[in-house]
Structure formats: structure tokens, C-alpha cells
């Protein structure tokens, strides 16, 4: 009995931590490849907000390489620069930069590659979702960048870009700090939007705005923040609701189906292609703390947890605020980290 | 915008009031003078390249010199043992915005402390990023104010300098808008904190900890600038001693080798008022216990003098490399301690 009390206390403390599942989650053994990306001497990754691969196993990294520069003394204080998109081959050799000095690149948020190998970036500050073809030419633009930025300091906006109060769920094709993009089998486009808005915006494959669902809130179908998004082979839409620490699942029309509440803050989501799809979700640690969370969960689409791996930290096999997971190959993942400004290539065993 | 305007008069006050001249003058008197020569044309820059405010200087075990300086962009340059330019490190790196310090650890890794991004970065000797401490504020929230967030273990507020003990534990002075010293293990996990976000005068409290160094026993020396003193802390950051007789406490360096010396700079202030140059600008050479051995240098815009020494490298206690803010200059000083002499001032 004497020995039981500390155990009970420890168990209580574990429960209080919240995110962790009640039953022990199996640990998945894994390795991290040393130096997965060979960077030229004059290129440094900043916060590796986005990482994705195409069908040829090329690797794309959309990264925050500096802060936007503001041109003063103009009719509008114009902001530009701050992020870059790099392509590497499957061996990690640097291939090229895409979109250098693009009007749409300021604060990298995500990169994804669609089934046709088009490269899509999401920028949290220009509020663009941009589609590049495999050759790196701009094919489609969703959203629009504000023409000027407030200087100095940004007063809190009382109206969201696109109208309404921030997070009110306005029906609009303009974004406010969007976070991620995904597609269903018909090519419809789903954008998680985002950190100021809290909704999902749906477009058809031609970029026509179809509808938007969700608003700021903690009710089923709403979002604290819409941080990440993925679509499975049957068209179900999985949205990482970071603010409420849950993954919400919808059908393609935005009807709420279910929520998974036992995997923490789903800052990055990925669903594998192929027949037996699995869902990876990162319970990313906050950028100001490496002593909590950080693990990545491997789940079945119904929310059953298969296992977890990793923890927050700065060493290889530790994670510093994972913001992106690429899982084109079932057990070979690329993760992009904010805190450690790096990409890791993980092999699960 | 409103806050920005409101703070202007306060800033003007700070700039104009300054510390009393009496505080600038070091209390130590009759300190013998150590003669020295400044190496002419020490660093040879390629045509078209310039140093800006040369706030950070360090050498590695091969005698290479690293300069972390404020140009139009903040940049990190490497020079070889003859002062020839080798390369630039960290060009366009996210952790560079406003240089403050560069140091080289026992394995020749290069560490930068950037007070614009609040990021401390460990680069390999080849210049690849190995570890990142702290985080740059997000651009999305717009032009930043420098507000601290009390109690943060892994975020800095305009950090100033970095040091290591023999175990590789990391010490960071933080900084202009916190007033504390942080200790991390070699993998970047938090171990201890001294001071807080608030400035204070008691032992173990700080008012702008501006520079930091550690000795072979793991003791930590902090340039406690706005308290006009240096503080010595033990390895767990408990206060051990105060040296308040060598001036402002701008920057500090501990030499290597079996007999370690402490160098402390009573740098002349940014923005000079009549008389301040006469009583500031010198560097003190001390035993680790605070015994003063001698002093050298003086405030001057001319070569051989110092225009606000911001940082010193003292790997070799007889070859001091100094980086100056206001003269955008790096000098290598060859000390002649055997010729140290009493000087009547």
C-alpha cells in the first residue's frame, strides 16, 4: 500500500497532462537519417515550415529564411521577401529554387505535392495558396495579398480579411493566415484557414470557390485554430484543430462525422496513399518549450492509435515543433521542424 | 503606433540622461599600464566588402578569426590566421538580423548570439547549423516591440552572449529586456536560471547582463553592465563574488591555458559627453579572483585606441582581438606584459 500511493500520484499526474492516451501507446522504433538534405554553402534552412515529396521522390522545402522587408516612404508600406522554396532530389542533393522573389512568398506555412506532381504552397502572411506545375511555373492562385502592411506594429484587426469578425466563418475566397491544403479524388481543393480565420474553404479543381465551413469555437464542426488538413481515399476530410487539441473528420461537404481527442495538438497531419491508409499526426510541442509533448502518432483512419514515436528536443530523433509531415511512403517520413530549423528523414521500424 | 509614440520621450530621456560620469570611471587606481602594439591591417577584406559595427569577434584553435557584424544585413565572416578572408557563414540565415556576439567553443563550433531574432545558433566548424536555441518572433504579427515574457525557459529577449563550462553546458546572458543568466545542458535542455525578467541590484540579480564567460572550474563571469560591475557565479549560477572596481562591465573574456586570466572592458559609452573619453575605454587584465594585474588601451577613434570595445577574444592572453562598435573595426593587440609599468595619470 505504501508503495502504491506514489504510483497512484504519478498516474494522476500523467492523466493531468491531458493529451496522452489513457491506455499505454506502443512506442514505434525509428531512425533518423544523418544529413538528409545537402545544402549548398550559401543556403540555410530557416524554420522548415513545409516539406513534401513528389512521385519521383524529389523533396520540396518551403522555409522561412528571413523576415519580410518593408519599403518605407511609399504610398503603401509594401512588404516583400522572407521565405524560399527549395527542391532537392531523392538523395538530398540540392536541385533548384522555385519562386525566387515571388510576390506570394513572405511567411512560409506549408508545401504539398498533388497526385499530378504539382507543387502547392501555403503562405501565412501573403494569405496565398499557390499552385506551381512540376516545372515550377505558377498555375493557380487562391487568395490575395494585402497591398500594404501597418507600420510600425500591427494593430489588432477587428475585421477579418474577407469580412466579418476574425474567426466568424465568413463565406469568402480570401484567407486569413491559412495553414494547409489537400485534395480529394476529384481534384477539389480544401484549405484549412487557419490561425485568424477558423474554417475550411472548399474550391473545385478549377479554383472556383464552393463553400466554407466552421467558425471559431469548440463545438463539433468548429475550430480553435484550423492548423492542418488531409483527405483520405474516400474523400473524408481530416482537420487538425490545434486550439481544441483534436482532429475533426468531415465528409466532403463539410458535414461533421467524428473527432479524435486523444492525440494532442495536431499541428501536422499526413495520410499515406495506397490501399491501407494510415494517418500520422504530430502532437507538436509549443515553440517555447521542449520539455513537453512533441511525439508523432500513427493511427488508423478510424482513430485507433497504432503507436507513437519521438519527443520534443534538439537532438536527432527529437522534434522541435513539427509543422509538416510527408508520408508518401508508408514508413519513410520527412518532417519539417520550426524550432530546430531542419528537416529529418525518419524510417519507422 | 500609440505605444511607439508614447515611448519616444522615454527613449529620449534614457539617451540624454546617461549614467553619471562618476560611475563611468573605474574605482581602481594606480593600475600599471601594459604596453601593446596593434597589428597593422590585421583583417584583409576582399574589395567591395566592408565590416559594419563589429560587435562580435572570436578565434578558433587554428587561429582563424570570426567577425559577426552589423552591415546592411547582419553577417558572419571568417578570416584565416594571416587575416585573409576565407568565407562568409550563414548568408541569409533566419537567425541573423542584428548581431551581438560570436564565440567559438572547445570543439571549434561557432556560436552566434543575435539580439534581433532572439536566436542563439551553434554552427559546425564548416558553418552548418547544428543547434538552435530561442525563437525568432513571428513576422505575421508585424513590426515587433521588444517585450519580454516572464518565466520563459526557452525564449530570449535580446540575448547578448554565450559561454560553456568544461562539460559543455551552455550559459547565455539574456539580455537587454530580460535580466538573467540561463544554463542549459549540451543538448539544449534547461537546467538553471539566475536573475529574472526584472532588473535588480542584489547579488544574483542583473541589470543588462551584456557579456558572459566561464573558466575551467565552471565558474561563470557576467558583465553586469547597467549595475557597473562584474558578477562571478558558481556552476549552478549561485552568486560568488562581485568585482565593481573596473568600470562599466561591458564585456568579459577568460583566457585559455593552465593559468587563466580575466579581461574586462570599461568601454567608453555610446554617445560621448565632454570628459567621458578621458576616464573610460581601458581594458583590465585580472586574475580570476579579481586581483588587477594591469590595464591597456584608451578611448580613441584612431587606430590603436578603442571606439567602444563591444567584445574581446583572449584565447591567448597576450594576443587580444577586440571588436569595436562605433569604429566598425577589429584590432589584434599584442600585449607586452613583461614591460608592464606604473604610469602616472
GROMACS .gro file of N, CA and C in nm, chain B residues 86-170:
model
  255
  435UNK      N    1   3.836   3.417  -4.560
  435UNK     CA    2   3.812   3.277  -4.600
  435UNK      C    3   3.673   3.264  -4.661
  436UNK      N    4   3.570   3.301  -4.585
  436UNK     CA    5   3.435   3.285  -4.637
  436UNK      C    6   3.334   3.354  -4.547
  437UNK      N    7   3.214   3.362  -4.600
  437UNK     CA    8   3.101   3.409  -4.520
  437UNK      C    9   3.021   3.287  -4.475
  438UNK      N   10   2.975   3.290  -4.351
  438UNK     CA   11   2.894   3.182  -4.295
  438UNK      C   12   2.756   3.238  -4.263
  439UNK      N   13   2.653   3.159  -4.294
  439UNK     CA   14   2.518   3.199  -4.253
  439UNK      C   15   2.455   3.305  -4.340
  440UNK      N   16   2.500   3.315  -4.465
  440UNK     CA   17   2.442   3.418  -4.554
  440UNK      C   18   2.292   3.392  -4.570
  441UNK      N   19   2.212   3.489  -4.536
  441UNK     CA   20   2.067   3.476  -4.550
  441UNK      C   21   2.002   3.389  -4.444
  442UNK      N   22   2.077   3.356  -4.338
  442UNK     CA   23   2.023   3.266  -4.235
  442UNK      C   24   1.915   3.336  -4.151
  443UNK      N   25   1.812   3.259  -4.120
  443UNK     CA   26   1.693   3.312  -4.049
  443UNK      C   27   1.727   3.363  -3.909
  444UNK      N   28   1.834   3.312  -3.850
  444UNK     CA   29   1.871   3.353  -3.714
  444UNK      C   30   1.959   3.476  -3.709
  445UNK      N   31   1.982   3.539  -3.825
  445UNK     CA   32   2.066   3.660  -3.830
  445UNK      C   33   1.977   3.781  -3.861
  446UNK      N   34   1.978   3.880  -3.774
  446UNK     CA   35   1.911   4.005  -3.806
  446UNK      C   36   1.986   4.122  -3.745
  447UNK      N   37   2.033   4.105  -3.620
  447UNK     CA   38   2.106   4.214  -3.556
  447UNK      C   39   2.209   4.150  -3.463
  448UNK      N   40   2.334   4.150  -3.512
  448UNK     CA   41   2.443   4.078  -3.445
  448UNK      C   42   2.465   4.128  -3.303
  449UNK      N   43   2.507   4.036  -3.213
  449UNK     CA   44   2.553   4.081  -3.083
  449UNK      C   45   2.681   4.013  -3.038
  450UNK      N   46   2.695   3.882  -3.061
  450UNK     CA   47   2.814   3.813  -3.012
  450UNK      C   48   2.843   3.691  -3.097
  451UNK      N   49   2.972   3.659  -3.111
  451UNK     CA   50   3.012   3.529  -3.166
  451UNK      C   51   3.119   3.472  -3.073
  452UNK      N   52   3.111   3.342  -3.047
  452UNK     CA   53   3.211   3.274  -2.965
  452UNK      C   54   3.239   3.139  -3.030
  453UNK      N   55   3.357   3.084  -3.003
  453UNK     CA   56   3.395   2.953  -3.056
  453UNK      C   57   3.418   2.859  -2.937
  454UNK      N   58   3.356   2.741  -2.941
  454UNK     CA   59   3.367   2.651  -2.826
  454UNK      C   60   3.491   2.562  -2.838
  455UNK      N   61   3.507   2.469  -2.744
  455UNK     CA   62   3.628   2.388  -2.737
  455UNK      C   63   3.644   2.296  -2.857
  456UNK      N   64   3.532   2.266  -2.927
  456UNK     CA   65   3.540   2.181  -3.047
  456UNK      C   66   3.543   2.264  -3.174
  457UNK      N   67   3.567   2.392  -3.162
  457UNK     CA   68   3.572   2.483  -3.276
  457UNK      C   69   3.437   2.507  -3.342
  458UNK      N   70   3.328   2.469  -3.276
  458UNK     CA   71   3.197   2.511  -3.324
  458UNK      C   72   3.181   2.661  -3.303
  459UNK      N   73   3.108   2.724  -3.392
  459UNK     CA   74   3.093   2.869  -3.390
  459UNK      C   75   2.952   2.900  -3.343
  460UNK      N   76   2.939   2.983  -3.241
  460UNK     CA   77   2.808   3.016  -3.185
  460UNK      C   78   2.781   3.165  -3.205
  461UNK      N   79   2.664   3.196  -3.257
  461UNK     CA   80   2.625   3.335  -3.272
  461UNK      C   81   2.509   3.368  -3.177
  462UNK      N   82   2.510   3.489  -3.127
  462UNK     CA   83   2.400   3.539  -3.045
  462UNK      C   84   2.345   3.661  -3.117
  463UNK      N   85   2.218   3.654  -3.156
  463UNK     CA   86   2.157   3.759  -3.236
  463UNK      C   87   2.045   3.824  -3.156
  464UNK      N   88   2.060   3.953  -3.132
  464UNK     CA   89   1.960   4.019  -3.048
  464UNK      C   90   1.842   4.071  -3.129
  465UNK      N   91   1.848   4.059  -3.261
  465UNK     CA   92   1.733   4.094  -3.343
  465UNK      C   93   1.634   3.978  -3.353
  466UNK      N   94   1.687   3.856  -3.366
  466UNK     CA   95   1.599   3.740  -3.380
  466UNK      C   96   1.576   3.668  -3.249
  467UNK      N   97   1.651   3.704  -3.143
  467UNK     CA   98   1.645   3.631  -3.015
  467UNK      C   99   1.688   3.486  -3.031
  468UNK      N  100   1.778   3.460  -3.126
  468UNK     CA  101   1.821   3.324  -3.155
  468UNK      C  102   1.971   3.309  -3.129
  469UNK      N  103   2.006   3.200  -3.059
  469UNK     CA  104   2.146   3.161  -3.041
  469UNK      C  105   2.167   3.037  -3.127
  470UNK      N  106   2.268   3.038  -3.214
  470UNK     CA  107   2.289   2.929  -3.309
  470UNK      C  108   2.427   2.868  -3.294
  471UNK      N  109   2.431   2.735  -3.294
  471UNK     CA  110   2.558   2.662  -3.296
  471UNK      C  111   2.583   2.615  -3.438
  472UNK      N  112   2.692   2.664  -3.498
  472UNK     CA  113   2.735   2.619  -3.631
  472UNK      C  114   2.852   2.523  -3.615
  473UNK      N  115   2.861   2.424  -3.703
  473UNK     CA  116   2.978   2.337  -3.707
  473UNK      C  117   3.098   2.420  -3.752
  474UNK      N  118   3.220   2.368  -3.734
  474UNK     CA  119   3.337   2.443  -3.784
  474UNK      C  120   3.327   2.474  -3.933
  475UNK      N  121   3.251   2.391  -4.007
  475UNK     CA  122   3.234   2.416  -4.152
  475UNK      C  123   3.123   2.516  -4.179
  476UNK      N  124   3.045   2.550  -4.078
  476UNK     CA  125   2.943   2.651  -4.097
  476UNK      C  126   2.802   2.598  -4.119
  477UNK      N  127   2.776   2.472  -4.081
  477UNK     CA  128   2.641   2.418  -4.091
  477UNK      C  129   2.570   2.430  -3.955
  478UNK      N  130   2.440   2.455  -3.959
  478UNK     CA  131   2.365   2.473  -3.835
  478UNK      C  132   2.354   2.339  -3.761
  479UNK      N  133   2.396   2.337  -3.634
  479UNK     CA  134   2.387   2.216  -3.553
  479UNK      C  135   2.280   2.226  -3.445
  480UNK      N  136   2.260   2.344  -3.392
  480UNK     CA  137   2.158   2.359  -3.286
  480UNK      C  138   2.108   2.502  -3.284
  481UNK      N  139   1.979   2.515  -3.253
  481UNK     CA  140   1.916   2.646  -3.245
  481UNK      C  141   1.855   2.660  -3.106
  482UNK      N  142   1.886   2.770  -3.038
  482UNK     CA  143   1.825   2.799  -2.908
  482UNK      C  144   1.746   2.929  -2.921
  483UNK      N  145   1.628   2.932  -2.859
  483UNK     CA  146   1.543   3.051  -2.869
  483UNK      C  147   1.461   3.047  -2.996
  484UNK      N  148   1.376   3.144  -3.014
  484UNK     CA  149   1.296   3.151  -3.136
  484UNK      C  150   1.274   3.294  -3.181
  485UNK      N  151   1.281   3.311  -3.312
  485UNK     CA  152   1.254   3.442  -3.370
  485UNK      C  153   1.105   3.472  -3.362
  486UNK      N  154   1.068   3.593  -3.319
  486UNK     CA  155   0.925   3.626  -3.318
  486UNK      C  156   0.867   3.617  -3.459
  487UNK      N  157   0.742   3.578  -3.469
  487UNK     CA  158   0.678   3.561  -3.599
  487UNK      C  159   0.663   3.694  -3.671
  488UNK      N  160   0.686   3.691  -3.803
  488UNK     CA  161   0.669   3.813  -3.882
  488UNK      C  162   0.522   3.851  -3.896
  489UNK      N  163   0.436   3.754  -3.881
  489UNK     CA  164   0.295   3.777  -3.911
  489UNK      C  165   0.233   3.882  -3.818
  490UNK      N  166   0.287   3.891  -3.697
  490UNK     CA  167   0.230   3.987  -3.603
  490UNK      C  168   0.279   4.129  -3.630
  491UNK      N  169   0.370   4.146  -3.728
  491UNK     CA  170   0.409   4.280  -3.767
  491UNK      C  171   0.536   4.326  -3.698
  492UNK      N  172   0.567   4.455  -3.713
  492UNK     CA  173   0.688   4.510  -3.653
  492UNK      C  174   0.685   4.483  -3.503
  493UNK      N  175   0.796   4.430  -3.450
  493UNK     CA  176   0.795   4.381  -3.313
  493UNK      C  177   0.834   4.489  -3.214
  494UNK      N  178   0.769   4.485  -3.100
  494UNK     CA  179   0.822   4.554  -2.986
  494UNK      C  180   0.908   4.453  -2.911
  495UNK      N  181   0.994   4.501  -2.823
  495UNK     CA  182   1.082   4.409  -2.751
  495UNK      C  183   1.026   4.384  -2.612
  496UNK      N  184   0.915   4.317  -2.608
  496UNK     CA  185   0.854   4.286  -2.479
  496UNK      C  186   0.899   4.149  -2.432
  497UNK      N  187   0.939   4.141  -2.306
  497UNK     CA  188   0.976   4.010  -2.255
  497UNK      C  189   0.851   3.937  -2.209
  498UNK      N  190   0.866   3.809  -2.192
  498UNK     CA  191   0.757   3.725  -2.143
  498UNK      C  192   0.813   3.653  -2.022
  499UNK      N  193   0.777   3.696  -1.902
  499UNK     CA  194   0.837   3.641  -1.781
  499UNK      C  195   0.825   3.490  -1.773
  500UNK      N  196   0.930   3.427  -1.721
  500UNK     CA  197   0.924   3.285  -1.691
  500UNK      C  198   0.946   3.192  -1.809
  501UNK      N  199   0.989   3.246  -1.923
  501UNK     CA  200   1.012   3.158  -2.038
  501UNK      C  201   1.147   3.089  -2.025
  502UNK      N  202   1.148   2.956  -2.035
  502UNK     CA  203   1.273   2.883  -2.024
  502UNK      C  204   1.347   2.875  -2.157
  503UNK      N  205   1.274   2.884  -2.267
  503UNK     CA  206   1.334   2.858  -2.397
  503UNK      C  207   1.320   2.975  -2.495
  504UNK      N  208   1.277   3.090  -2.445
  504UNK     CA  209   1.273   3.209  -2.530
  504UNK      C  210   1.359   3.317  -2.468
  505UNK      N  211   1.429   3.393  -2.552
  505UNK     CA  212   1.514   3.501  -2.502
  505UNK      C  213   1.455   3.636  -2.541
  506UNK      N  214   1.506   3.739  -2.476
  506UNK     CA  215   1.463   3.876  -2.508
  506UNK      C  216   1.588   3.961  -2.527
  507UNK      N  217   1.629   3.971  -2.652
  507UNK     CA  218   1.753   4.038  -2.691
  507UNK      C  219   1.872   3.983  -2.612
  508UNK      N  220   1.903   3.856  -2.635
  508UNK     CA  221   2.016   3.795  -2.564
  508UNK      C  222   2.148   3.857  -2.609
  509UNK      N  223   2.253   3.841  -2.526
  509UNK     CA  224   2.376   3.914  -2.552
  509UNK      C  225   2.500   3.828  -2.574
  510UNK      N  226   2.510   3.711  -2.508
  510UNK     CA  227   2.639   3.641  -2.516
  510UNK      C  228   2.621   3.495  -2.473
  511UNK      N  229   2.722   3.413  -2.502
  511UNK     CA  230   2.716   3.270  -2.471
  511UNK      C  231   2.852   3.221  -2.422
  512UNK      N  232   2.850   3.122  -2.333
  512UNK     CA  233   2.973   3.061  -2.280
  512UNK      C  234   2.945   2.915  -2.248
  513UNK      N  235   3.051   2.837  -2.222
  513UNK     CA  236   3.037   2.694  -2.189
  513UNK      C  237   3.131   2.658  -2.076
  514UNK      N  238   3.089   2.561  -1.995
  514UNK     CA  239   3.181   2.507  -1.895
  514UNK      C  240   3.251   2.385  -1.957
  515UNK      N  241   3.346   2.324  -1.884
  515UNK     CA  242   3.419   2.212  -1.945
  515UNK      C  243   3.329   2.093  -1.981
  516UNK      N  244   3.212   2.080  -1.918
  516UNK     CA  245   3.120   1.971  -1.953
  516UNK      C  246   3.041   2.000  -2.081
  517UNK      N  247   3.051   2.122  -2.130
  517UNK     CA  248   2.974   2.159  -2.248
  517UNK      C  249   2.839   2.218  -2.217
  518UNK      N  250   2.808   2.235  -2.088
  518UNK     CA  251   2.685   2.306  -2.052
  518UNK      C  252   2.692   2.448  -2.108
  519UNK      N  253   2.577   2.501  -2.142
  519UNK     CA  254   2.568   2.627  -2.215
  519UNK      C  255   2.517   2.737  -2.121
   0.00000   0.00000   0.00000
